[in-house]
Short mmCIF file of C-alpha atoms in Angstrom, two decimals:
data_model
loop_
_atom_site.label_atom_id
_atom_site.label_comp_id
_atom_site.label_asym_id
_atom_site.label_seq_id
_atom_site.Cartn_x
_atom_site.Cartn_y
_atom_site.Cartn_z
CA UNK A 167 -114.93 -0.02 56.95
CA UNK A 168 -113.92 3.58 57.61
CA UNK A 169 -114.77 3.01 61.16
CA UNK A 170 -112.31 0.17 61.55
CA UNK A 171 -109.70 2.23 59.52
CA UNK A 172 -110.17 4.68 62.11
CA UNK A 173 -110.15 2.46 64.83
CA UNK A 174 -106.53 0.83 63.49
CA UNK A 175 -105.37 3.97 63.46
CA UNK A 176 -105.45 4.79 66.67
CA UNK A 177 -103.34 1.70 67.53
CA UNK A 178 -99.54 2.65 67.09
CA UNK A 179 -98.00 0.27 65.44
CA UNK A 180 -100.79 -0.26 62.59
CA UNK A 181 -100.45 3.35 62.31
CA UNK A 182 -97.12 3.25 61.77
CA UNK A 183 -97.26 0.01 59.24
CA UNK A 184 -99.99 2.12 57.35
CA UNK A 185 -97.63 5.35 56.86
CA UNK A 186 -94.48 3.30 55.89
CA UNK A 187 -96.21 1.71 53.09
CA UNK A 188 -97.85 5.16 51.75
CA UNK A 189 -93.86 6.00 51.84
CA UNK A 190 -93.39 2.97 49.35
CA UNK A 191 -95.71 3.63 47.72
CA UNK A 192 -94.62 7.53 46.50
CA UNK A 193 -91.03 6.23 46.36
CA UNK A 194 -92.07 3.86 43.63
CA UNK A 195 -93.71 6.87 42.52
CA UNK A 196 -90.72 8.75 42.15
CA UNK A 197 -88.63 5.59 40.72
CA UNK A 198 -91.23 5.21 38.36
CA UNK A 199 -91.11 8.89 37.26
CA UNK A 200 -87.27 9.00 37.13
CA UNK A 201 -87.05 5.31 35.20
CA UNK A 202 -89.24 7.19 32.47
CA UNK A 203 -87.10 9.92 32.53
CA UNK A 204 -83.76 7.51 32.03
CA UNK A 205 -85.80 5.90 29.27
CA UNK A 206 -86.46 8.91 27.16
CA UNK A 207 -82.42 10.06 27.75
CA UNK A 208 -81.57 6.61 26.53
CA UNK A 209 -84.29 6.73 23.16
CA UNK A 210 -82.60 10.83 22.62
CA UNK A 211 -78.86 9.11 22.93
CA UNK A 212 -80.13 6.66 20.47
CA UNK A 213 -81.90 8.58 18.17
CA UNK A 214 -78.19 10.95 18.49
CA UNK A 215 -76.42 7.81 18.17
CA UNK A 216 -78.10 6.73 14.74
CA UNK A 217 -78.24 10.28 13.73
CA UNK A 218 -74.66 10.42 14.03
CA UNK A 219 -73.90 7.03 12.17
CA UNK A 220 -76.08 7.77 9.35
CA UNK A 221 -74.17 10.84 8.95
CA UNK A 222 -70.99 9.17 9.23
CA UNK A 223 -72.26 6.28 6.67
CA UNK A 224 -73.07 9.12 4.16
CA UNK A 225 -69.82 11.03 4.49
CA UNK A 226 -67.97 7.56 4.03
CA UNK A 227 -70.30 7.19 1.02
CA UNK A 228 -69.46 10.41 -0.02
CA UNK A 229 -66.07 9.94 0.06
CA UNK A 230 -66.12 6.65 -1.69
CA UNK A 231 -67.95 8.59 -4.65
CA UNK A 232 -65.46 10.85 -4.35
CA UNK A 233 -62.16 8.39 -4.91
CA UNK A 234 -63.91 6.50 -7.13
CA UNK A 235 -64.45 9.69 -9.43
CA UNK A 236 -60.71 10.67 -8.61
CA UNK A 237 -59.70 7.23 -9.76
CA UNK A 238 -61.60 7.41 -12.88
CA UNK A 239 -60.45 10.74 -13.44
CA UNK A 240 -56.55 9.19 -12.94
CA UNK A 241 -57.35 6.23 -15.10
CA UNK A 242 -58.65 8.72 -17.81
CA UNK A 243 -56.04 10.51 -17.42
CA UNK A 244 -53.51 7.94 -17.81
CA UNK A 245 -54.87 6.61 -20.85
CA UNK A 246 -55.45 9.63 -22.50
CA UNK A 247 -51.39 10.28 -21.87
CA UNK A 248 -50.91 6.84 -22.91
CA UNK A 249 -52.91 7.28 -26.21
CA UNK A 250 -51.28 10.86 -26.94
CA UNK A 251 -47.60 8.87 -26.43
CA UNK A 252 -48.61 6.20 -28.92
CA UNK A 253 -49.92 8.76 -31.51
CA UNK A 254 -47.30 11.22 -31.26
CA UNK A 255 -45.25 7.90 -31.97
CA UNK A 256 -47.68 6.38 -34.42
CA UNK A 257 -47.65 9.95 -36.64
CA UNK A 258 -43.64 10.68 -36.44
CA UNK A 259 -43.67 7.73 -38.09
CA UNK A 260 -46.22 8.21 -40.52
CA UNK A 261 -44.78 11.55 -40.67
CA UNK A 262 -41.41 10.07 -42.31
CA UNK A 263 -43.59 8.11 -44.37
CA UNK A 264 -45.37 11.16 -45.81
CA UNK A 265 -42.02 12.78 -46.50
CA UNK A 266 -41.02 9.79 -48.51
CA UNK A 267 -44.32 9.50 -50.12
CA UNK A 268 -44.23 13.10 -51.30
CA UNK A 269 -39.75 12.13 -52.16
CA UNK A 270 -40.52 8.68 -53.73
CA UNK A 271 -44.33 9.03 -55.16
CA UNK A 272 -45.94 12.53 -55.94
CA UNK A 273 -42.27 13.28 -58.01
CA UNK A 274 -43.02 9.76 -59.86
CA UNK A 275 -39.94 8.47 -58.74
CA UNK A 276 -41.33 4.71 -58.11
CA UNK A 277 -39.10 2.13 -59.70
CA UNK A 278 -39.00 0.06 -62.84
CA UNK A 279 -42.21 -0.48 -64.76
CA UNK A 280 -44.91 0.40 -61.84
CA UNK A 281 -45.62 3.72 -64.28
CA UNK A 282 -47.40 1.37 -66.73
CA UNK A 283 -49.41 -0.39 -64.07
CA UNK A 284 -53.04 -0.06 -62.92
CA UNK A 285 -54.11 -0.93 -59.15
CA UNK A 286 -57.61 -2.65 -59.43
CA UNK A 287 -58.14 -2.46 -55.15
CA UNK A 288 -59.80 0.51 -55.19
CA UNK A 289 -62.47 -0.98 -58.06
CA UNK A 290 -62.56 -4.12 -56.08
CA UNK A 291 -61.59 -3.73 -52.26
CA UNK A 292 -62.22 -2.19 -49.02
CA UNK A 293 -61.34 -2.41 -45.52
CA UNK A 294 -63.08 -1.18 -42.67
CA UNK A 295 -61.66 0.03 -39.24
CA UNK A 296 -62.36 -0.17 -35.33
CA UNK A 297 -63.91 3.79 -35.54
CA UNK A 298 -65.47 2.96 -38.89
CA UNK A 299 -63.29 4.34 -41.46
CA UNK A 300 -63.20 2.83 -44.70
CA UNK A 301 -60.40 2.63 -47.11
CA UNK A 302 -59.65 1.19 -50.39
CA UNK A 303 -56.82 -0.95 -49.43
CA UNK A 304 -54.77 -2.05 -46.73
CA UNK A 305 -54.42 1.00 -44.60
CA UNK A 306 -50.83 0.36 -43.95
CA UNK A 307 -50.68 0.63 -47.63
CA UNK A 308 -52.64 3.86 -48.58
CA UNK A 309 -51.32 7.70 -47.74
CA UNK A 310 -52.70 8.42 -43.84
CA UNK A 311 -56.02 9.44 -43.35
CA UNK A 312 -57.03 9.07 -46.93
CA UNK A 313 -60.15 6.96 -46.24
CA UNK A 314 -63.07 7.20 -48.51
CA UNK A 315 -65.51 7.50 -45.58
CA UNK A 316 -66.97 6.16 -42.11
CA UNK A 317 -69.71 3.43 -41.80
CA UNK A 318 -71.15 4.73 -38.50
CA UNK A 319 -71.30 7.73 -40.49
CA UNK A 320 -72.73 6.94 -44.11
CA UNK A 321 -74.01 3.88 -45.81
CA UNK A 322 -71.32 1.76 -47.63
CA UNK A 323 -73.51 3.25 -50.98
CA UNK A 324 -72.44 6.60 -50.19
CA UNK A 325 -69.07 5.47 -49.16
CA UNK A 326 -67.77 3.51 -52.22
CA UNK A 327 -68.80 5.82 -54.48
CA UNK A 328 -67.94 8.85 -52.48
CA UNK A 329 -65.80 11.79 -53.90
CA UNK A 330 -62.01 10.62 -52.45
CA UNK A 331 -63.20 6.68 -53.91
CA UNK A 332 -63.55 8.16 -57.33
CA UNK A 333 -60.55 10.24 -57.13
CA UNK A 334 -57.77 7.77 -56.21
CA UNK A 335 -59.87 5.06 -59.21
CA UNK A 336 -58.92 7.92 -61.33
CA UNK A 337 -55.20 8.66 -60.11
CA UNK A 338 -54.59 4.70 -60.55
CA UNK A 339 -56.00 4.70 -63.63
CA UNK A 340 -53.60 7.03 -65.15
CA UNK A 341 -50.77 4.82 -63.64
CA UNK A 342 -49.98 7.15 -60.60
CA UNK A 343 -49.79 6.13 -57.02
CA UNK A 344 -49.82 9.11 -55.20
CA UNK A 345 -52.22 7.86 -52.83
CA UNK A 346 -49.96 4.83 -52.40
CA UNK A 347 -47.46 3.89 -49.60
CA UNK A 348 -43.98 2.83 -51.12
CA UNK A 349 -44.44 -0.25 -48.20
CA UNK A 350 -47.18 -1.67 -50.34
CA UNK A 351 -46.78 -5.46 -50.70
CA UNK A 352 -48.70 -5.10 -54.44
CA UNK A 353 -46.80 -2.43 -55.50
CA UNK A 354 -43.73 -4.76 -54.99
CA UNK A 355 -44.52 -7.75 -55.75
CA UNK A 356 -46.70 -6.76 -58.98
CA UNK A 357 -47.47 -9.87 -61.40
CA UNK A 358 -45.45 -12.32 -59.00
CA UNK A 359 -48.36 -12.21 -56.00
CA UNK A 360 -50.68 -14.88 -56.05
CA UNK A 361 -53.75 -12.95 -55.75
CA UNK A 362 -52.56 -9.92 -57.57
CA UNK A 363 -54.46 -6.70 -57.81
CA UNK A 364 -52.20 -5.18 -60.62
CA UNK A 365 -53.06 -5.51 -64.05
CA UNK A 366 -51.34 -3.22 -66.96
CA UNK A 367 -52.64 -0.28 -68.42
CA UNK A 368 -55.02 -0.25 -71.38
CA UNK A 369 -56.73 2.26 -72.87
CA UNK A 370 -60.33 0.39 -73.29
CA UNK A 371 -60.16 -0.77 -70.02
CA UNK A 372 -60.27 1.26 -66.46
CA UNK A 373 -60.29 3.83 -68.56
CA UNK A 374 -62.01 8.00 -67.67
CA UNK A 375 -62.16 11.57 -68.86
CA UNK A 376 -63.02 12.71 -65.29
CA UNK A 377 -62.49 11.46 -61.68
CA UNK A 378 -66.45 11.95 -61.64
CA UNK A 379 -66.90 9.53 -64.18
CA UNK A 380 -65.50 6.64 -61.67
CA UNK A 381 -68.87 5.45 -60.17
CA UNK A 382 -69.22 2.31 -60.01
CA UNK A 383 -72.85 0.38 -60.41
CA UNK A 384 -71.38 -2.77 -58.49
CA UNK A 385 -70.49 -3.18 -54.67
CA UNK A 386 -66.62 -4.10 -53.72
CA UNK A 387 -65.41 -8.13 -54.74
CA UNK A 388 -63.25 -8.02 -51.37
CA UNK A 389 -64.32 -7.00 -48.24
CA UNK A 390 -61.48 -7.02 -44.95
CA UNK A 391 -63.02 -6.44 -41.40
CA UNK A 392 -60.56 -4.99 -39.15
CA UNK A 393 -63.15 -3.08 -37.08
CA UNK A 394 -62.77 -5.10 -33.35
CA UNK A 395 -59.57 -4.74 -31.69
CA UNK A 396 -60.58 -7.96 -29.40
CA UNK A 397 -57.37 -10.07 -29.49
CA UNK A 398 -56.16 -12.89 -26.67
CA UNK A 399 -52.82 -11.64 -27.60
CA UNK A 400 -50.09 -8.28 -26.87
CA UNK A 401 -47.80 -8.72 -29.44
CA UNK A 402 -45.27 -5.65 -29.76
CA UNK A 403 -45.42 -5.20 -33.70
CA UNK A 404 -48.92 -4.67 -32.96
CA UNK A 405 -49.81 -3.26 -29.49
CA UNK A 406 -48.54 -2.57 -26.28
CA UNK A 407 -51.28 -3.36 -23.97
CA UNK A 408 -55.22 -4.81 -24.84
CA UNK A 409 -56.97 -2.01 -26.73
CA UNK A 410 -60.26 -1.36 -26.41
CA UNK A 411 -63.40 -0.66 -29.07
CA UNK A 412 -64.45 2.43 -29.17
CA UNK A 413 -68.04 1.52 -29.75
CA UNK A 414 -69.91 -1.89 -27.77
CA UNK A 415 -70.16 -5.44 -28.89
CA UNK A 416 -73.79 -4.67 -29.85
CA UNK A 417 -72.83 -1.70 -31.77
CA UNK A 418 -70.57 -3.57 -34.05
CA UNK A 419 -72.34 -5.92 -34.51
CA UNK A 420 -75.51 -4.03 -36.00
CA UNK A 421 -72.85 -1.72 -38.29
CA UNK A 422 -72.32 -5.61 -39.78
CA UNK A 423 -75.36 -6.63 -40.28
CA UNK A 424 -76.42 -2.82 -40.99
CA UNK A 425 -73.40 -1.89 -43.44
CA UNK A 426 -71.53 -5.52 -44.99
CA UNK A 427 -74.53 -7.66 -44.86
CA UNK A 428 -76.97 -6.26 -47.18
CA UNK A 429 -73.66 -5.84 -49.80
CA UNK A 430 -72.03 -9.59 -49.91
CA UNK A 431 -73.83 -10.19 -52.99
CA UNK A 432 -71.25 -8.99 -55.29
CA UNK A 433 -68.34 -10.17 -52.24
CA UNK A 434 -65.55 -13.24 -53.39
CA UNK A 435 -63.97 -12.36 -49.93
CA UNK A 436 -64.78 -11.52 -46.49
CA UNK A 437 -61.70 -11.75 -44.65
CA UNK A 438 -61.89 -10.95 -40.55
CA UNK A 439 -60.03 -9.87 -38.42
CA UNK A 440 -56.95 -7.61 -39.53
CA UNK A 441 -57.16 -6.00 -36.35
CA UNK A 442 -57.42 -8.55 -33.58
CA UNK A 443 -58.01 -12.60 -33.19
CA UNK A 444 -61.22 -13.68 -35.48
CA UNK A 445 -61.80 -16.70 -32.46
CA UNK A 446 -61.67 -14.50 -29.61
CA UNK A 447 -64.14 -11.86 -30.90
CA UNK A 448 -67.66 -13.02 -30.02
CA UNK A 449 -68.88 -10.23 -32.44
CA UNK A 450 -67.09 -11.42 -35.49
CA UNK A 451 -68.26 -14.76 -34.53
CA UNK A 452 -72.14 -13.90 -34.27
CA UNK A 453 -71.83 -12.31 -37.44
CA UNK A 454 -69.96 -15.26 -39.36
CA UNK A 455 -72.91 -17.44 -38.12
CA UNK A 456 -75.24 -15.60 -40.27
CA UNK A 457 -73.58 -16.08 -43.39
CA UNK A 458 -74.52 -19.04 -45.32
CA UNK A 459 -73.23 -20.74 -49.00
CA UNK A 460 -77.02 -20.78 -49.64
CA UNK A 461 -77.66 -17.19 -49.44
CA UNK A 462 -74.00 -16.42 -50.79
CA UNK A 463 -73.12 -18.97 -52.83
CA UNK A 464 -69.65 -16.96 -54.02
CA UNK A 465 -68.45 -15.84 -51.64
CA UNK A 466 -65.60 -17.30 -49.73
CA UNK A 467 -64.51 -16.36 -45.90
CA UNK A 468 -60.96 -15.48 -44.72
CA UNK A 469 -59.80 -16.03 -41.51
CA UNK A 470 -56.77 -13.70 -40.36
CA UNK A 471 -55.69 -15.26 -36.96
CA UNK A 472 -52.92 -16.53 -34.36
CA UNK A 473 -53.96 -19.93 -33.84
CA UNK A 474 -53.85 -19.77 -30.07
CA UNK A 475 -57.50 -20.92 -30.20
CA UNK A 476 -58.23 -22.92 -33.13
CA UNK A 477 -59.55 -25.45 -31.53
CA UNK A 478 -62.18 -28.96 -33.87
CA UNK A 479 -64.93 -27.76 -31.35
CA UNK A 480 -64.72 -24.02 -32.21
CA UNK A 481 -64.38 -25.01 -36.15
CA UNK A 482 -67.78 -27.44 -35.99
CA UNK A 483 -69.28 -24.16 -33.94
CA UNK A 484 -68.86 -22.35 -37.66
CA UNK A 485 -69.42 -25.51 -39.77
CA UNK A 486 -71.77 -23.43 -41.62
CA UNK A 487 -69.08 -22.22 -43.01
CA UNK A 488 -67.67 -25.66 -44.19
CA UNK A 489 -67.59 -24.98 -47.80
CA UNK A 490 -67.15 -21.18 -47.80
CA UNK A 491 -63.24 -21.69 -45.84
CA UNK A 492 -61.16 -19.59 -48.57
CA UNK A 493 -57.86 -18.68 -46.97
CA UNK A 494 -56.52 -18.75 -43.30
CA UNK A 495 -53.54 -16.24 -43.05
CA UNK A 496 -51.55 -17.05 -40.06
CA UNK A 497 -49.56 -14.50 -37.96
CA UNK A 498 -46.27 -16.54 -36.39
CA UNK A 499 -42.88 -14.34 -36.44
CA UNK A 500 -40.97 -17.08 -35.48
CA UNK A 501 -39.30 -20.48 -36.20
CA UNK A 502 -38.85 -21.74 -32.38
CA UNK A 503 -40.31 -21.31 -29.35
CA UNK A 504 -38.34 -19.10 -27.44
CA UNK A 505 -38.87 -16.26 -30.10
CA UNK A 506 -42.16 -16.84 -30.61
CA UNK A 507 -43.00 -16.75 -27.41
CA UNK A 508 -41.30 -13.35 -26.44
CA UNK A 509 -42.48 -11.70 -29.54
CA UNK A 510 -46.37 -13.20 -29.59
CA UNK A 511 -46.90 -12.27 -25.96
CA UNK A 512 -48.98 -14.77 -24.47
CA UNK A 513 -48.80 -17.46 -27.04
CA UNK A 514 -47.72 -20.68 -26.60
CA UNK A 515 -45.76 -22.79 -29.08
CA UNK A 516 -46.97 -26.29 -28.44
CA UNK A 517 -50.57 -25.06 -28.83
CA UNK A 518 -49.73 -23.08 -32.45
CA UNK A 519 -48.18 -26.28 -33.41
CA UNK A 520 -51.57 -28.25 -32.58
CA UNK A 521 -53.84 -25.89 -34.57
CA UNK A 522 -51.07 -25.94 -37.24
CA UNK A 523 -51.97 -29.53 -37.56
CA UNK A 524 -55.33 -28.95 -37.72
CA UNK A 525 -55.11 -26.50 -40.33
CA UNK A 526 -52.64 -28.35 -42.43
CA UNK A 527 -54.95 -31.38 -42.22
CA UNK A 528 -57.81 -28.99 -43.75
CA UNK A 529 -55.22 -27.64 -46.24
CA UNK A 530 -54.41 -31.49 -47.22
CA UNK A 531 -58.23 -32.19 -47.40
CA UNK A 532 -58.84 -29.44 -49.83
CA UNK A 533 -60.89 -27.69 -47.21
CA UNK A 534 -59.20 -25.03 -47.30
CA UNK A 535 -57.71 -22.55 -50.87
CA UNK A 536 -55.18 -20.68 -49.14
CA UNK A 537 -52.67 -21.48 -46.81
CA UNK A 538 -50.51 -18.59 -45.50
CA UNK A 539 -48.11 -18.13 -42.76
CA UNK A 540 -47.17 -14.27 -42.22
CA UNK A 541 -43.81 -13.09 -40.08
CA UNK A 542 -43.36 -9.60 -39.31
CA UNK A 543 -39.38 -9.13 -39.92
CA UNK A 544 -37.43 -7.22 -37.28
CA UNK A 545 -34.59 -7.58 -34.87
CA UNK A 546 -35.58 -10.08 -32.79
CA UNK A 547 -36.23 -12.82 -35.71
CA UNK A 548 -34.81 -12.16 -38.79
CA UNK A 549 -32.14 -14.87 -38.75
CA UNK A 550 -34.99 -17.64 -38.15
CA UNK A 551 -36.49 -16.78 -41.67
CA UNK A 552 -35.11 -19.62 -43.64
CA UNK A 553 -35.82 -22.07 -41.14
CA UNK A 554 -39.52 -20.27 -41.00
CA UNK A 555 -40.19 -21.04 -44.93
CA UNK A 556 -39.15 -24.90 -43.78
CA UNK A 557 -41.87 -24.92 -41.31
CA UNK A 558 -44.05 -23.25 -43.82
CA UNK A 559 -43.38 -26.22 -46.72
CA UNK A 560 -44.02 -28.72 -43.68
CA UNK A 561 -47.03 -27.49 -42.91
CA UNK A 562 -48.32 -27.46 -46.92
CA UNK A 563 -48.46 -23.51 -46.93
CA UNK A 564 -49.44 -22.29 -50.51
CA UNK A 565 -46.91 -19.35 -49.66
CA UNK A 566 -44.67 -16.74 -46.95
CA UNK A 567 -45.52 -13.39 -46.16
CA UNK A 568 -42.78 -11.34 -45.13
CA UNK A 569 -43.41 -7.86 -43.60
CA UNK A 570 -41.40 -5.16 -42.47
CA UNK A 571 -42.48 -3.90 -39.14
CA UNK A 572 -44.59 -0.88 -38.61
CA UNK A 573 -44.60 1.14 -35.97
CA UNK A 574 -48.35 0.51 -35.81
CA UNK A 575 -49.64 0.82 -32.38
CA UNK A 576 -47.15 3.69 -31.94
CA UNK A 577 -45.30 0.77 -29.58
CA UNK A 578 -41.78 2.40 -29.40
CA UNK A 579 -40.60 5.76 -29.86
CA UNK A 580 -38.41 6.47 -32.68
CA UNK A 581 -35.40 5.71 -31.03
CA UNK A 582 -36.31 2.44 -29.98
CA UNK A 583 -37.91 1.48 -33.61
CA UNK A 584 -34.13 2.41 -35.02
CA UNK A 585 -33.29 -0.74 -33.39
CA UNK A 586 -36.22 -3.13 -34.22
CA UNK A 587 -36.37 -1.70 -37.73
CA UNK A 588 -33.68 -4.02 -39.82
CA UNK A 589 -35.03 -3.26 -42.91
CA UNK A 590 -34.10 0.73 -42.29
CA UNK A 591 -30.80 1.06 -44.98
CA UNK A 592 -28.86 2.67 -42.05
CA UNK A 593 -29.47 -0.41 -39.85
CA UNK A 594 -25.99 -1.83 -38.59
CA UNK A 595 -27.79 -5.81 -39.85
CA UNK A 596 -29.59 -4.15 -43.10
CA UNK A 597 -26.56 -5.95 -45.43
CA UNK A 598 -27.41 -9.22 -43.65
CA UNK A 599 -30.93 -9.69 -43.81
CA UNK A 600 -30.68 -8.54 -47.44
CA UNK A 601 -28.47 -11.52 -47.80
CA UNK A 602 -31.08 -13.57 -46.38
CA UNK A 603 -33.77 -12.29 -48.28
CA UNK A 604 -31.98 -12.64 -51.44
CA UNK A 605 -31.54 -16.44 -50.48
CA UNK A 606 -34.79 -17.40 -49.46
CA UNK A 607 -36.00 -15.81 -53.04
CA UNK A 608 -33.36 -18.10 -55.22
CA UNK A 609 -34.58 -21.16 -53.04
CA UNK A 610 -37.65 -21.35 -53.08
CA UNK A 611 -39.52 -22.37 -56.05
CA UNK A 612 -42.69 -24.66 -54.60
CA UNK A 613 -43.82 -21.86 -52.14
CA UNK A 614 -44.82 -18.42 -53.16
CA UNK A 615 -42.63 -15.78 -51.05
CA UNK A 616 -44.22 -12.01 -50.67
CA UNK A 617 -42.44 -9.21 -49.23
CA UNK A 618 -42.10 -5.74 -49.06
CA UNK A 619 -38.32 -5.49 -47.23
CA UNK A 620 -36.00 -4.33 -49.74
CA UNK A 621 -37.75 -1.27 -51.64
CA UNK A 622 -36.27 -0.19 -55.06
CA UNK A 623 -35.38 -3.32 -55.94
#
């Protein structure tokens, strides 16, 4: 073979042939080499390339984390300024309310025969907050920040007969009310309120040497939730935007059944929710289910509520509670639609007067003890309270509540509650809805009014 090799060799043009392809053959080579060379400086500009982008994915992350944190710092922010305004509004009013107390109650300067009176709702009732604190009474009704304790903090045992519980039994006992708020509805309606937590004093009754002697071996007759702000509704005379719980769903829920359960024995009434809607609160709900005439046979259940979502379907959901239905006390502030709607913001009239139906129905059925219809009086409505008892009689209401407005979710400054304040004595309509008030009293004879508006009289 080498031989012929050789041999071609020799002959030109093979030779030639021969050389041209060992050309080819290095300058595939030398493609070869520099295609390997172009393949690692494309797999460096990609590994650059994704180097880069990761980078640039992580500093985008980065500053995502970074406005979201700024955002929740601005939203924390906001609300803390927003919850400073409405308690610097919330205590100047409170404020006044102290100065009056200390004017009106601590000199004994209350009125008539309230001296020879003795307030059973601290022997009897309590009411328990959104953060937990417990007081004796209506906390509208009892001097600020004089609650008897805190359920997330103690257990109700502790609580009821705690130091402050025993202290203001005793001060009522003697006939004094310096723990009292001159806007209580008791205090001025006395003997004429249906459910009436006055009785008059008497020496072998309610009767101690000592505050320290005011323990009591029994656990409170009434019991008033208003410890979930949850509410489908933004009215003004209550709050200005939706409020939030300070603790969960779950941990509400487990303070019930932790704190009220275990103490119903001795309850008449459990009334839900003073401080939101009872049918929009899942919480109040879950714990209503629990509660049966079977393991409670006394006690009844009151329903504070707007009626927005009353609804036969929602009512068979709690039909355990078919027999325990004591009272439904219904929050309107109005006697016609366009009023009712601006002032219960987000309500609708045509669906109140549906569930007003319902409830009457129940009321007619004797399904129901107590039928009440509250209005909060103020600027905005107080001519429409005549033609709100009406509605009231047509809807077979055992009585009217009447309430002056309280600057309660520190909703307007004090300038603006000047104006929605008609009950205020320098208030340019004060003579008017006097005159109304005084009407409405002659009137009505076959429906229990109750109302704190006019004080010293």
């Amino acid at each position: 073979m080498k031989a012929l090799r050789d041999i071609a060799l020799k002959v030109p043009s093979i030779r030639a042939l021969y050389e041209h392809k060992q050309q080819l053959e290095t300058e595939l080579i030398d493609l070869q080499i520099a295609q390997a060379a172009k393949l690692a400086d494309i797999q460096a500009l990609r590994e650059t390339e994704s180097r880069s982008y990761k980078e640039m994915q992580d500093s985008l992350a980065d500053s995502h984390a970074q406005i979201r944190e700024l955002e929740a710092q601005m939203k924390h922010v906001y609300e803390g300024h927003n919850g400073l305004a409405e308690t610097i509004n919330f205590l100047q009013h409170r404020n006044q309310d102290l100065i009056d107390l200390h004017d009106v109650v601590v000199e004994e300067k209350w009125a008539g025969q309230k001296g020879t009176w003795l307030c059973l709702a601290p022997f009897t009732d309590i009411e328990i907050l959104n953060n937990g604190d417990v007081y004796t009474c209506c906390s509208a009704f009892v001097k600020h920040n004089h609650c008897i304790g805190n359920v997330y903090e103690q257990t109700l045992a502790e609580i009821w007969n705690s130091d402050k519980a025993k202290k203001l039994r005793y001060s009522v006992s003697m006939g004094n009310f310096e723990y009292c708020n001159r806007f209580c509805m008791h205090l001025k309606n006395l003997d004429k309120r249906h459910d009436s937590l006055f009785i008059r004093r008497d020496p072998d009754h309610y009767s101690f040497e000592s505050w320290q002697d005011c323990t009591l071996d029994y656990w409170p007759k009434k019991i008033s939730l208003s410890c979930d702000h949850t509410c489908n509704l933004t009215c003004a005379s209550c709050r200005k935007e939706v409020r939030k719980n300070e603790q969960s769903d779950e941990e509400i829920y487990n303070m019930l059944m932790r704190s009220i359960y275990p103490y119903l024995d001795d309850c008449r009434l459990l009334t839900a929710l003073g401080s939101g809607e009872f049918f929009a609160s899942r919480t109040m709900r879950r714990f209503f289910e629990q509660l049966s005439p079977e393991r409670f046979p006394h006690l009844k259940v009151g329903i504070v509520t707007n009626a927005q979502l009353i609804t036969p379907e929602r009512l068979e959901a709690l039909n355990n509670l078919s027999t325990m239905w004591g009272s439904f006390y219904v929050s309107i502030d109005a006697a016609e639609k366009e009023t009712y709607e601006k002032l219960r913001t987000g309500a609708k009239w045509e669906k109140l007067l549906e569930s007003m139906k319902i409830l009457s129905a129940m009321k007619m059925r004797d399904e129901i003890d107590l039928l009440q219809m509250n209005f909060v009086v103020q600027a905005d409505n107080y001519r429409q309270m005549p033609d709100f008892v009406e509605l009231a009689r047509s809807w077979k209401a055992d009585c009217v509540e009447f309430q002056r407005i309280l600057n309660f979710g520190g909703t307007y400054d004090a300038e603006q509650f000047k104006t929605v304040d008609v009950l205020n004595p320098s208030h340019p309509d004060y003579a008017e809805v006097k005159s109304i008030i005084s009407t409405i009293k002659e009137k009505c004879d076959d429906i229990l009014i109750i109302e704190n508006l006019i004080q010293g009289e």
